[in-house]
Short mmCIF file of C-alpha atoms in Angstrom, two decimals:
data_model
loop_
_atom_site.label_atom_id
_atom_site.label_comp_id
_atom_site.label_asym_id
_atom_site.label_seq_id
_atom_site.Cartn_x
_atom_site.Cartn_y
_atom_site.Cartn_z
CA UNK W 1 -59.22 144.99 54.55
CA UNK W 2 -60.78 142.33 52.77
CA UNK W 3 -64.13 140.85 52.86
CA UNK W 4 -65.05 137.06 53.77
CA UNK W 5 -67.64 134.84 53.50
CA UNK W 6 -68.79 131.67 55.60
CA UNK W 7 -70.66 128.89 53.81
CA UNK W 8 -72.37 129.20 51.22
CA UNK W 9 -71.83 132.72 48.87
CA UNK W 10 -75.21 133.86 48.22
CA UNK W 11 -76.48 136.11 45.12
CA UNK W 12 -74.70 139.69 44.95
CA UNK W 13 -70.91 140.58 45.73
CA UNK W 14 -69.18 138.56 48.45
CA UNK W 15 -69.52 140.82 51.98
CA UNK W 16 -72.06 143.52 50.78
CA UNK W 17 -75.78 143.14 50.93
CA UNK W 18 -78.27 141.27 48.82
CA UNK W 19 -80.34 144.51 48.01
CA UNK W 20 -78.57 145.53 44.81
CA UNK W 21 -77.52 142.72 42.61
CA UNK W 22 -73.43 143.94 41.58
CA UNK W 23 -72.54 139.99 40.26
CA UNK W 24 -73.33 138.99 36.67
CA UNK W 25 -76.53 137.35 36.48
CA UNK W 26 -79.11 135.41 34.09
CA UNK W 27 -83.05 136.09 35.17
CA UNK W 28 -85.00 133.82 32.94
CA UNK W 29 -88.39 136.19 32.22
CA UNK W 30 -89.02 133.73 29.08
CA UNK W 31 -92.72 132.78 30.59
CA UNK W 32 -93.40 136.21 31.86
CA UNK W 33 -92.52 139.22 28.99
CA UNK W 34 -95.73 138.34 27.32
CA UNK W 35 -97.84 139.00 29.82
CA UNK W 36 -96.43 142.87 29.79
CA UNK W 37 -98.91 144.96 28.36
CA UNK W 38 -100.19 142.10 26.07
CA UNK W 39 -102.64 144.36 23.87
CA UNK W 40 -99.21 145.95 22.75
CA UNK W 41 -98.27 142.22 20.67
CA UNK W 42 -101.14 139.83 20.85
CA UNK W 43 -99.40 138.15 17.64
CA UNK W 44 -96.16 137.36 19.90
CA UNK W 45 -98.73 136.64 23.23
CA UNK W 46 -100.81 133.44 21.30
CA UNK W 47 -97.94 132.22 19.95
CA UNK W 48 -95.91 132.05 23.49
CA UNK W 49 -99.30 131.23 25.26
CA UNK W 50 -100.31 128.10 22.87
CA UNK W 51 -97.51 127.72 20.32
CA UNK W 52 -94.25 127.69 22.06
CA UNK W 53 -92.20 124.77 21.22
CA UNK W 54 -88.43 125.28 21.76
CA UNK W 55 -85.62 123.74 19.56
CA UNK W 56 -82.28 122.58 19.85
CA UNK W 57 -80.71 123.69 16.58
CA UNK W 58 -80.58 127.57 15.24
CA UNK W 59 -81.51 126.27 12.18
CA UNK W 60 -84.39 124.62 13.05
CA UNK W 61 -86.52 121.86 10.41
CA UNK W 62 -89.76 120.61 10.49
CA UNK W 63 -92.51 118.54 8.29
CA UNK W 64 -95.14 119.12 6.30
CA UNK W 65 -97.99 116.89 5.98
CA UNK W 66 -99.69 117.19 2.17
CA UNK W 67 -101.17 113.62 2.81
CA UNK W 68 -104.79 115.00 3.65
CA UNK W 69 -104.90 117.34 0.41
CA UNK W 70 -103.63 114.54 -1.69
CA UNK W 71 -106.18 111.93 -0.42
CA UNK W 72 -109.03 114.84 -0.60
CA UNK W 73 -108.78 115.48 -3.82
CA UNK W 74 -107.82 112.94 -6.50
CA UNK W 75 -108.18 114.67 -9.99
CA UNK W 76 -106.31 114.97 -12.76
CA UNK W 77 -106.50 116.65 -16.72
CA UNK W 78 -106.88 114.68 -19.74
CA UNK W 79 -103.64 115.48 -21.96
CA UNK W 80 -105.27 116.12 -25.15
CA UNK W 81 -108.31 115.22 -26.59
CA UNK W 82 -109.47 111.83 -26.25
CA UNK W 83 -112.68 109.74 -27.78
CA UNK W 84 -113.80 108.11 -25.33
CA UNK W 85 -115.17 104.87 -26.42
CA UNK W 86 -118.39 103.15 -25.43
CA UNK W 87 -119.21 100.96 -22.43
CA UNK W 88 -116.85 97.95 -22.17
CA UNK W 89 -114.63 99.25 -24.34
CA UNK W 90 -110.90 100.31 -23.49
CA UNK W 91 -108.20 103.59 -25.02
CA UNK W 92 -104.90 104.40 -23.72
CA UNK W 93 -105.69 107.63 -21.75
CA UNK W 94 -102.86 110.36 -21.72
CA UNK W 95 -102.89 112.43 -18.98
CA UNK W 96 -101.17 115.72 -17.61
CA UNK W 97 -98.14 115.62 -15.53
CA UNK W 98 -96.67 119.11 -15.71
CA UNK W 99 -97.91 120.28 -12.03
CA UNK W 100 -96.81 116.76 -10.73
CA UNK W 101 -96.16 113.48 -10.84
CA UNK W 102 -99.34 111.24 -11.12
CA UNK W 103 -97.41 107.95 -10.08
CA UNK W 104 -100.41 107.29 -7.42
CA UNK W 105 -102.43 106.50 -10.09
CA UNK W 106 -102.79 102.53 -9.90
CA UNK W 107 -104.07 99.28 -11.57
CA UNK W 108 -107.88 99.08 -10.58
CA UNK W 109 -108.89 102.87 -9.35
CA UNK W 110 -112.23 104.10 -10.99
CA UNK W 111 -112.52 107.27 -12.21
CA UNK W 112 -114.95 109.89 -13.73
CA UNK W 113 -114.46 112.06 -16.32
CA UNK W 114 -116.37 115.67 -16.20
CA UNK W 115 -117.37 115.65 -19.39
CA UNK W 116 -120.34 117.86 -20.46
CA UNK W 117 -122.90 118.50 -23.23
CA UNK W 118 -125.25 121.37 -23.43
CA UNK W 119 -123.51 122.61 -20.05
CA UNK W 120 -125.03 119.67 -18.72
CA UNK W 121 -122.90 117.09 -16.62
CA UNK W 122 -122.36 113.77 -18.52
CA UNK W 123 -120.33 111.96 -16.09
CA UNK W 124 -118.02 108.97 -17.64
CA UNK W 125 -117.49 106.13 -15.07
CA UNK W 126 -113.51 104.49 -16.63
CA UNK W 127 -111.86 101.69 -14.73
CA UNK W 128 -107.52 101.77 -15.23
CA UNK W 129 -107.10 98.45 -16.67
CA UNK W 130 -102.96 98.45 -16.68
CA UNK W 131 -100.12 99.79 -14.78
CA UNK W 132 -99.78 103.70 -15.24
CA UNK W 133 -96.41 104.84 -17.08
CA UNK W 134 -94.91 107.66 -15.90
CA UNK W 135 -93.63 109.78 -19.49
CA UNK W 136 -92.26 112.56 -17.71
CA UNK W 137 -94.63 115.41 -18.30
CA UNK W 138 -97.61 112.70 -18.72
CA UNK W 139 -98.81 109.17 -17.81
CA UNK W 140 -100.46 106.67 -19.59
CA UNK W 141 -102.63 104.10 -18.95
CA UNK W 142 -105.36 101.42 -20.84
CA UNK W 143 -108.88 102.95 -19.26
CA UNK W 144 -111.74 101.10 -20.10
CA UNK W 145 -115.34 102.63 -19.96
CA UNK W 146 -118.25 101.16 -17.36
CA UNK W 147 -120.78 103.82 -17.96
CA UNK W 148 -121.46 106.20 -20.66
CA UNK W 149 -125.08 107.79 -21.32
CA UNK W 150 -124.86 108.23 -24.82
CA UNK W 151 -121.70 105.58 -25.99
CA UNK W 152 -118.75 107.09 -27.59
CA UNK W 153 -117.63 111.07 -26.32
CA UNK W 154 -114.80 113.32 -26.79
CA UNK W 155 -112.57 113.85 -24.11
CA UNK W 156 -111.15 117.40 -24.78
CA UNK W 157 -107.60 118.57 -23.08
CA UNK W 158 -107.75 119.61 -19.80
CA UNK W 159 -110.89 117.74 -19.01
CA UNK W 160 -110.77 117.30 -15.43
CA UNK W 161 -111.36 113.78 -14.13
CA UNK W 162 -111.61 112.93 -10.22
CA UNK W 163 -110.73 109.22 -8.60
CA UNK W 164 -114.28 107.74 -7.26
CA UNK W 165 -112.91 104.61 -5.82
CA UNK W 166 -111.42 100.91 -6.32
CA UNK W 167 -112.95 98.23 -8.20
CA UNK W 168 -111.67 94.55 -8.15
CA UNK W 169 -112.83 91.32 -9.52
CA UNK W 170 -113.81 88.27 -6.92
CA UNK W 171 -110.30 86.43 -5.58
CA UNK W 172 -108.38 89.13 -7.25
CA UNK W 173 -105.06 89.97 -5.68
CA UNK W 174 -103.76 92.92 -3.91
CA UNK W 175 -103.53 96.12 -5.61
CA UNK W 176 -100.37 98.06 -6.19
CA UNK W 177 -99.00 100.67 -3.12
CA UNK W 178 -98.35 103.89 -2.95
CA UNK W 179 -97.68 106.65 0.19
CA UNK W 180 -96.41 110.37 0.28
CA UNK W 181 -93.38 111.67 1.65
CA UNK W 182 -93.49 114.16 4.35
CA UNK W 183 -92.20 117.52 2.77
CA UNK W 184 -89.60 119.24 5.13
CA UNK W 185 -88.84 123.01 5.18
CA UNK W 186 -86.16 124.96 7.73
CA UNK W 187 -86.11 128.27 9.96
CA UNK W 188 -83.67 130.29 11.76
CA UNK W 189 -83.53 131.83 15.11
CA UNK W 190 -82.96 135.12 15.41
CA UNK W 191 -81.56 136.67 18.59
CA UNK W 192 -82.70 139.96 20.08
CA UNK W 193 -81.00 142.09 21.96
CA UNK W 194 -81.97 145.45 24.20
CA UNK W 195 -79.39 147.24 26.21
CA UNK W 196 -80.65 149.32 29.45
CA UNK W 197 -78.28 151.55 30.88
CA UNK W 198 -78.02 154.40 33.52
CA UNK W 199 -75.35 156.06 35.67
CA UNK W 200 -75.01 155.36 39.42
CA UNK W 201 -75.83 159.15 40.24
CA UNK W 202 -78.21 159.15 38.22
CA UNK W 203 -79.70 155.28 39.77
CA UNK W 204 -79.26 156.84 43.32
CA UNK W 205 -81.25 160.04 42.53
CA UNK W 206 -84.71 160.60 43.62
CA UNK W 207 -87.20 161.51 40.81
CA UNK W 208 -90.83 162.62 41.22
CA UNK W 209 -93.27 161.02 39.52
CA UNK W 210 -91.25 157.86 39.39
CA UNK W 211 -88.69 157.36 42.59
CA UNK W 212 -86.44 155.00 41.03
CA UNK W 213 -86.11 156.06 37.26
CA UNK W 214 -84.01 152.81 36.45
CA UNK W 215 -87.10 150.86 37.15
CA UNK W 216 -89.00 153.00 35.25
CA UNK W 217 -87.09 152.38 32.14
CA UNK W 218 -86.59 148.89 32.57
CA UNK W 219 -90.40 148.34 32.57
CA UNK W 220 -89.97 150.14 29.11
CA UNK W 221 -86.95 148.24 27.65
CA UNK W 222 -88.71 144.64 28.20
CA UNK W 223 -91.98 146.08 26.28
CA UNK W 224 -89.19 147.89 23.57
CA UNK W 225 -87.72 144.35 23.60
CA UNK W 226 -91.25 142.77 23.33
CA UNK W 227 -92.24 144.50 20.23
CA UNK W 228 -89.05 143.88 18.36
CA UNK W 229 -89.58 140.44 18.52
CA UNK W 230 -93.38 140.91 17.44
CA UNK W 231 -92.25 142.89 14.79
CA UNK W 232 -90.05 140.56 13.25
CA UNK W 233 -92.45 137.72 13.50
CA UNK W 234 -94.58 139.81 11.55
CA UNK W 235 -92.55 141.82 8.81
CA UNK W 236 -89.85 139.11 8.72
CA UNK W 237 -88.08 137.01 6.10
CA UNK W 238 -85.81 134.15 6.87
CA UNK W 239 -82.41 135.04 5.59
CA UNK W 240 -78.88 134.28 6.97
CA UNK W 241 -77.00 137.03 5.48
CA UNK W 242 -72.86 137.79 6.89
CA UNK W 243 -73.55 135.16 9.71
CA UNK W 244 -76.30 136.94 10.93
CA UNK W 245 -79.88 135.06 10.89
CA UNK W 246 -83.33 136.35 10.74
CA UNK W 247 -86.18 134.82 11.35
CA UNK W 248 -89.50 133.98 9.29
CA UNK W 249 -92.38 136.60 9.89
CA UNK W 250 -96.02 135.59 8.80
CA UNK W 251 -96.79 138.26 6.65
CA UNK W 252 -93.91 138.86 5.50
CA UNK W 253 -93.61 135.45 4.34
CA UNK W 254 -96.98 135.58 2.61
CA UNK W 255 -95.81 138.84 0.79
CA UNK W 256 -92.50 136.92 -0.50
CA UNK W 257 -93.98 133.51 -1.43
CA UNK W 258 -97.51 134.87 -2.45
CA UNK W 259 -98.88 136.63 -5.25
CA UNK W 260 -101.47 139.20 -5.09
CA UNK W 261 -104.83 138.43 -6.55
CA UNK W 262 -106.12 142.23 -7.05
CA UNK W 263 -109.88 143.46 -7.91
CA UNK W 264 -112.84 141.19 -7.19
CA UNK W 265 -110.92 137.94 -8.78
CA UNK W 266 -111.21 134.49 -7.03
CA UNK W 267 -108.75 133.03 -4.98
CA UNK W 268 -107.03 129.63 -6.14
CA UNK W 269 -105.48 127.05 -4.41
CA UNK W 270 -101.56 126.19 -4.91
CA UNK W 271 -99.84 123.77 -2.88
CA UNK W 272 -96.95 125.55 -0.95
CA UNK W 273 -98.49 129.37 -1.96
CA UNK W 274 -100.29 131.10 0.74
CA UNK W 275 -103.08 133.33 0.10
CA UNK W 276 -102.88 137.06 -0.66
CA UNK W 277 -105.44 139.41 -1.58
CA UNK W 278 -105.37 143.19 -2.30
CA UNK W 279 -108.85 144.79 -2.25
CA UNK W 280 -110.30 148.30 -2.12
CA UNK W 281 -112.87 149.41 0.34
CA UNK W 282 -115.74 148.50 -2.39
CA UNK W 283 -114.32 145.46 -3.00
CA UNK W 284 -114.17 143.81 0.68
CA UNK W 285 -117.72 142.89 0.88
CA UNK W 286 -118.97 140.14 3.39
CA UNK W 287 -119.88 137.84 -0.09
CA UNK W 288 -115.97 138.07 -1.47
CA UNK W 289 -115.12 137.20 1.63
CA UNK W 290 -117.47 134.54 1.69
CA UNK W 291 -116.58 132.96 -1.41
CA UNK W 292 -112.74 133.40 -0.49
CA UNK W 293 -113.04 131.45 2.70
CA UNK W 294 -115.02 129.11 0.51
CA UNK W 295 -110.77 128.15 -0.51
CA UNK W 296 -109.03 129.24 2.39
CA UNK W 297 -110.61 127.09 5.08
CA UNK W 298 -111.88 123.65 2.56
CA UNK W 299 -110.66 120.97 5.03
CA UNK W 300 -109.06 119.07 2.25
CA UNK W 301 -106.11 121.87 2.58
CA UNK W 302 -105.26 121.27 6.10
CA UNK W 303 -106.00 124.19 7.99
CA UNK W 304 -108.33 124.70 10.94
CA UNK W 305 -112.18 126.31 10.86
CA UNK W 306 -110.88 129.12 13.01
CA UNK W 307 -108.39 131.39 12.12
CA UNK W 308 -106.69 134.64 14.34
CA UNK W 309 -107.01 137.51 12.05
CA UNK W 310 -104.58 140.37 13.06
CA UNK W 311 -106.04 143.98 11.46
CA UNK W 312 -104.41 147.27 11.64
CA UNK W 313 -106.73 149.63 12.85
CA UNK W 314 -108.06 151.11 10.24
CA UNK W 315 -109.11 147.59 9.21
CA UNK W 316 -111.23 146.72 13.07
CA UNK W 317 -112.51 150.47 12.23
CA UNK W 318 -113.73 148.88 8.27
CA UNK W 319 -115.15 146.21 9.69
CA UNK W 320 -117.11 147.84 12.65
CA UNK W 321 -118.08 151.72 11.34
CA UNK W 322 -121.36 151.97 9.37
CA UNK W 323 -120.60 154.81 7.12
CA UNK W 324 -119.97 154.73 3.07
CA UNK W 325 -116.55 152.48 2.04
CA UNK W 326 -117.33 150.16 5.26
CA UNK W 327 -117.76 146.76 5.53
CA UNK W 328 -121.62 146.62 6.94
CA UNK W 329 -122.39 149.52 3.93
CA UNK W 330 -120.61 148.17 0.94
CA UNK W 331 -122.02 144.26 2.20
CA UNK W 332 -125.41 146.13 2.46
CA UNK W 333 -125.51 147.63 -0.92
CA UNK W 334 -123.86 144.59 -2.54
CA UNK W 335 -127.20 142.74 -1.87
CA UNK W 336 -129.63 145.25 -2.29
CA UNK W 337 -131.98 144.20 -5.35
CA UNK W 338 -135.41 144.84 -6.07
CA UNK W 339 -136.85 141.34 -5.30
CA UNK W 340 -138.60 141.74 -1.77
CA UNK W 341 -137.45 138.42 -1.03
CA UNK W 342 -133.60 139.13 -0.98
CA UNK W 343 -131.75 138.94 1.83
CA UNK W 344 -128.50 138.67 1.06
CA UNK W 345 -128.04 142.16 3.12
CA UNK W 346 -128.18 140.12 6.51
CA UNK W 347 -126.02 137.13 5.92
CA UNK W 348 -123.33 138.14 8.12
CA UNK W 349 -122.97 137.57 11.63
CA UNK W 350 -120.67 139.33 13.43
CA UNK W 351 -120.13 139.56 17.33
CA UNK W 352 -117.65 140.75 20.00
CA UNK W 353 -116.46 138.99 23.01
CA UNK W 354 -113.31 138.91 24.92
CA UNK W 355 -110.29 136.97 23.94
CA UNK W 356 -108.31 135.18 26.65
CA UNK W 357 -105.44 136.68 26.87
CA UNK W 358 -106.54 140.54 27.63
CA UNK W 359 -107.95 141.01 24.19
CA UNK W 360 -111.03 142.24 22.61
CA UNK W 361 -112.07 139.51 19.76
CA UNK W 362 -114.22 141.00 16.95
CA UNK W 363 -115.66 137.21 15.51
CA UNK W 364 -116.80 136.92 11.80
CA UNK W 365 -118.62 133.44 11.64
CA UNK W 366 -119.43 131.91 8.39
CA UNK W 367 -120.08 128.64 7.37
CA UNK W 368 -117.11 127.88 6.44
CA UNK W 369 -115.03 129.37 9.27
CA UNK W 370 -114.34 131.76 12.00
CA UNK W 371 -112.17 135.21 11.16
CA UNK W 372 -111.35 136.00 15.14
CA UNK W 373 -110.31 139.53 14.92
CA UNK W 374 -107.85 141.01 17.34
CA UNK W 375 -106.20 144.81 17.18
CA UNK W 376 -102.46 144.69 15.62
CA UNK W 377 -101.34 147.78 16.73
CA UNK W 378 -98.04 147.48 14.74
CA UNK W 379 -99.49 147.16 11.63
CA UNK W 380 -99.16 150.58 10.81
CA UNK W 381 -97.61 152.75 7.60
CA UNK W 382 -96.90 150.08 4.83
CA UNK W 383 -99.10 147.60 6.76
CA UNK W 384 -102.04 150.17 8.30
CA UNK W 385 -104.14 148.12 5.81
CA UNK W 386 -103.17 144.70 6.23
CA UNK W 387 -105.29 141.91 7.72
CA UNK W 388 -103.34 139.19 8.36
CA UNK W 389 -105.45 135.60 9.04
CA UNK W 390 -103.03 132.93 11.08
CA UNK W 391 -103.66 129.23 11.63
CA UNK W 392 -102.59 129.04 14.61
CA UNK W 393 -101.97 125.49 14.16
CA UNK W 394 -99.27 125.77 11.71
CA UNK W 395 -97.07 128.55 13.18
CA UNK W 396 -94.94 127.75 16.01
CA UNK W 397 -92.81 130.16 18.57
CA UNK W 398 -89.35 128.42 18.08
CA UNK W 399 -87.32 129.62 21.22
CA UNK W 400 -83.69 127.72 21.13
CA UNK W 401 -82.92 125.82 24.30
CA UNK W 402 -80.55 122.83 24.39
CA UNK W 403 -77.93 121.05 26.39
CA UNK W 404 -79.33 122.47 29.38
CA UNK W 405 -79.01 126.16 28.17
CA UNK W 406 -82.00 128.29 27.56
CA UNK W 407 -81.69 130.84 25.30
CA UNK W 408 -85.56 132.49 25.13
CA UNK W 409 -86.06 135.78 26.85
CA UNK W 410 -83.16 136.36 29.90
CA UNK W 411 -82.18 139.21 31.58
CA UNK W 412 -78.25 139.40 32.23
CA UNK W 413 -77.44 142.23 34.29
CA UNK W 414 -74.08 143.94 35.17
CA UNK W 415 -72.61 143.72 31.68
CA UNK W 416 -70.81 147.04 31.38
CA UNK W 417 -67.37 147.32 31.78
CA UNK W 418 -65.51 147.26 34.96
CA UNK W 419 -64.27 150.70 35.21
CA UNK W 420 -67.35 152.01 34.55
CA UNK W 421 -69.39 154.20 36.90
CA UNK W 422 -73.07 153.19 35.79
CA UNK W 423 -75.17 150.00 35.91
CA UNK W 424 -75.79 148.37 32.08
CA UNK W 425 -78.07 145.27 31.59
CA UNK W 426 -79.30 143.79 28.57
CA UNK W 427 -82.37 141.75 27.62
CA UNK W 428 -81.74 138.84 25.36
CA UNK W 429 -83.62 136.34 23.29
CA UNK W 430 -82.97 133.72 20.55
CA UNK W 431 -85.93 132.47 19.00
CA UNK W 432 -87.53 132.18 15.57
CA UNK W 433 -90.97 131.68 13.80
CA UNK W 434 -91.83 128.36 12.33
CA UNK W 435 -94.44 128.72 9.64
CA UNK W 436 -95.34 125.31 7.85
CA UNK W 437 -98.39 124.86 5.73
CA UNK W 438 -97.86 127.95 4.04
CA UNK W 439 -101.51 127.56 2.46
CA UNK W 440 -103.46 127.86 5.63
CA UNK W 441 -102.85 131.49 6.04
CA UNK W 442 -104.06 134.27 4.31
CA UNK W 443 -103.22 137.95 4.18
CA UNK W 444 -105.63 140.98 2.88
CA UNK W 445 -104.50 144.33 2.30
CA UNK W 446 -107.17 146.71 2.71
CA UNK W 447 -106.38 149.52 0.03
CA UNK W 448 -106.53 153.37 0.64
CA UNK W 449 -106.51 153.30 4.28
#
């Protein structure tokens, strides 16, 4: 005989009960899967707690803004060796080009040249008395000198000069123009999918420990699904390979684009290249770290004064245990020295306090910046050594939801077959990792651990 409904058809299949859902249905859990067990992905928790911002496209673009590194620092190399003549006298400078176009150089911008003697700074004030040409791989210009301490010098190649300012004569006219572009870059979402499945004997048997066994393992397959999508934010590269995409992951974009500085060597800025060190125990000292975030957080390169730093756990146990190859030890021994007065040994200042999202925050403050460390529990064989430092104002959780769709996390249940006995949902998720500013972020791999 068959079933009926008056009014309205509610949720489930028409004539039966609303206990057990038996229709196809979407359960939007987007705001709610990272609160599940958060300490289990606190890279994937911050970013959908304070970087979510959804897109429309799969293949998502967005800008890059250079235009506070460029107006920070204005220098340049001489191309060549120049003599430099004395005050109030003007030479065609030549300068380098190779690592970019200096078109921004203009008609009436004073500069100095860092020109030494003895090791001792003999600063050059020149004044660009005509139009810069751009050569190519140089530009030219007539420079005329305004200060010199002892008259004519030699310029040698490479001599860095920096822009100190505009100088114009009284009713003078307006000065050249010049701007940046915005640089653009791309990403792809990458969609996630974890099945759940169990028989209906099996769904209508009573377990002990856990009652209902298909809740049981649903509470697991949203943490399973969880973790996938940390792990590809993390280990990822953005590829789109058979009509499949992947998505960007932050360290595994620093691995790709970066290049290793090894030993005790300095860290160097390149626009575009992120920073990536690889350091033994020995090395990792509270002064290399110093002197790298010396680099890594200068405000002229855009990034914030506080930085998430995701360590494996042999890292957190580096940085907290007091033994030989630790952080406190090796920082301790790097400034022992017999002058009574040194003490280099107590620098650092590190505290613990609790992060907001169910995390414990071990906090490295220098004067440069804060290193917020939090546990990465994923990073683990390859990565058990990685430390992995994230502005979190230039990586973005790029769910894709358009046209009234929403495709971040959704549960759609029912989707076995119709002649099957058992009850088969699945867990899906489209989404992909923005990371822009590539130079804000840094990763550290902490060898033999």
């Amino acid at each position: 005989m068959s079933n009926y409904n008056s009014g309205i058809v509610n949720v489930g299949t028409p004539g039966t009960s609303n206990t057990d859902y038996h229709s196809r249905r979407l359960f939007n859990f987007s705001d709610r899967v990272a609160d599940l067990a958060p300490e289990e992905s606190p890279f994937f928790v911050y970013l959908s707690k304070v970087a979510k911002v959804p897109t429309d496209d799969p293949q998502f673009r967005f800008l890059e803004d250079r235009s506070k590194i460029s107006m920070t620092d204005r220098s340049f190399l001489l191309a060549g060796s120049h003599s430099i003549p004395a005050s109030g006298s003007s030479l065609t400078y030549t300068v380098d080009a190779s690592d970019g176009s200096q078109d921004w150089l203009m008609k009436g911008m004073v500069f100095a040249v860092g020109y030494e003697e003895n090791n001792s700074p003999e600063t050059i004030i020149v004044r660009i008395e005509s139009a810069p040409v751009d050569n190519g791989d140089t530009t030219s210009f007539v420079g005329k000198t305004i200060s010199a301490i002892d008259g004519a010098e030699t310029g040698a190649d490479n001599t860095s000069c920096q822009v100190i300012g505009t100088s114009f004569g009284e009713g003078s006219g307006a000065p050249d123009v010049f701007s940046q572009e915005l640089e653009d870059d791309f990403g792809f979402t990458q969609i996630f999918k974890t099945a759940c499945e169990m028989s209906n004997t099996a769904r209508a048997t009573r377990y002990r420990g856990y009652e209902d066994e298909f809740q049981r393992i649903w509470n697991l397959k949203l943490r399973e699904h969880k973790v996938d999508i940390e792990r590809a934010m993390l280990f990822g590269q953005r590829a789109s390979v058979g009509g499949i995409q992947y998505s960007e992951g932050i360290a595994g974009h620093i691995i790709k684009n970066g290049t290793a500085v090894v030993n005790d060597a300095a860290l160097s800025y390149s626009s575009g290249a992120p920073y990536f060190r690889s350091s033994t125990a020995s090395q990792l000292t509270y002064d290399r770290l110093l002197s790298d975030f010396e680099v890594v957080y200068d405000p002229a390169r855009g990034g914030g004064d506080s930085k998430l730093a995701l360590a494996s756990l042999p890292v957190i146990t580096f940085f907290n245990k007091l033994g030989a190859d630790a952080f406190l030890n090796t920082t301790m021994q790097a400034g022992t020295s017999t002058d009574v007065n040194d003490v280099s040994n107590l620098r650092y200042n590190l505290s613990e306090k609790q992060g907001s999202y169910g995390h414990r925050i071990l906090s490295v403050d220098t004067i440069h910046g804060q290193m917020n460390l939090v546990k990465e529990p994923l990073f683990r064989g390859h990565a058990s050594g990685f430390l992995c430092m994230v502005d979190l104002d230039h990586v973005a959780y790029r769910p894709l939801v358009g046209n009234g769709v929403n495709r971040d996390t959704q549960i759609m249940t029912n989707v076995q077959s119709a002649d099957e006995d058992l009850r088969k949902d699945m867990i899906m998720t489209e989404a992909g990792l923005e990371v822009s500013l590539p130079e804000t972020h840094y990763l550290i791999n902490l060898e033999g651990v």
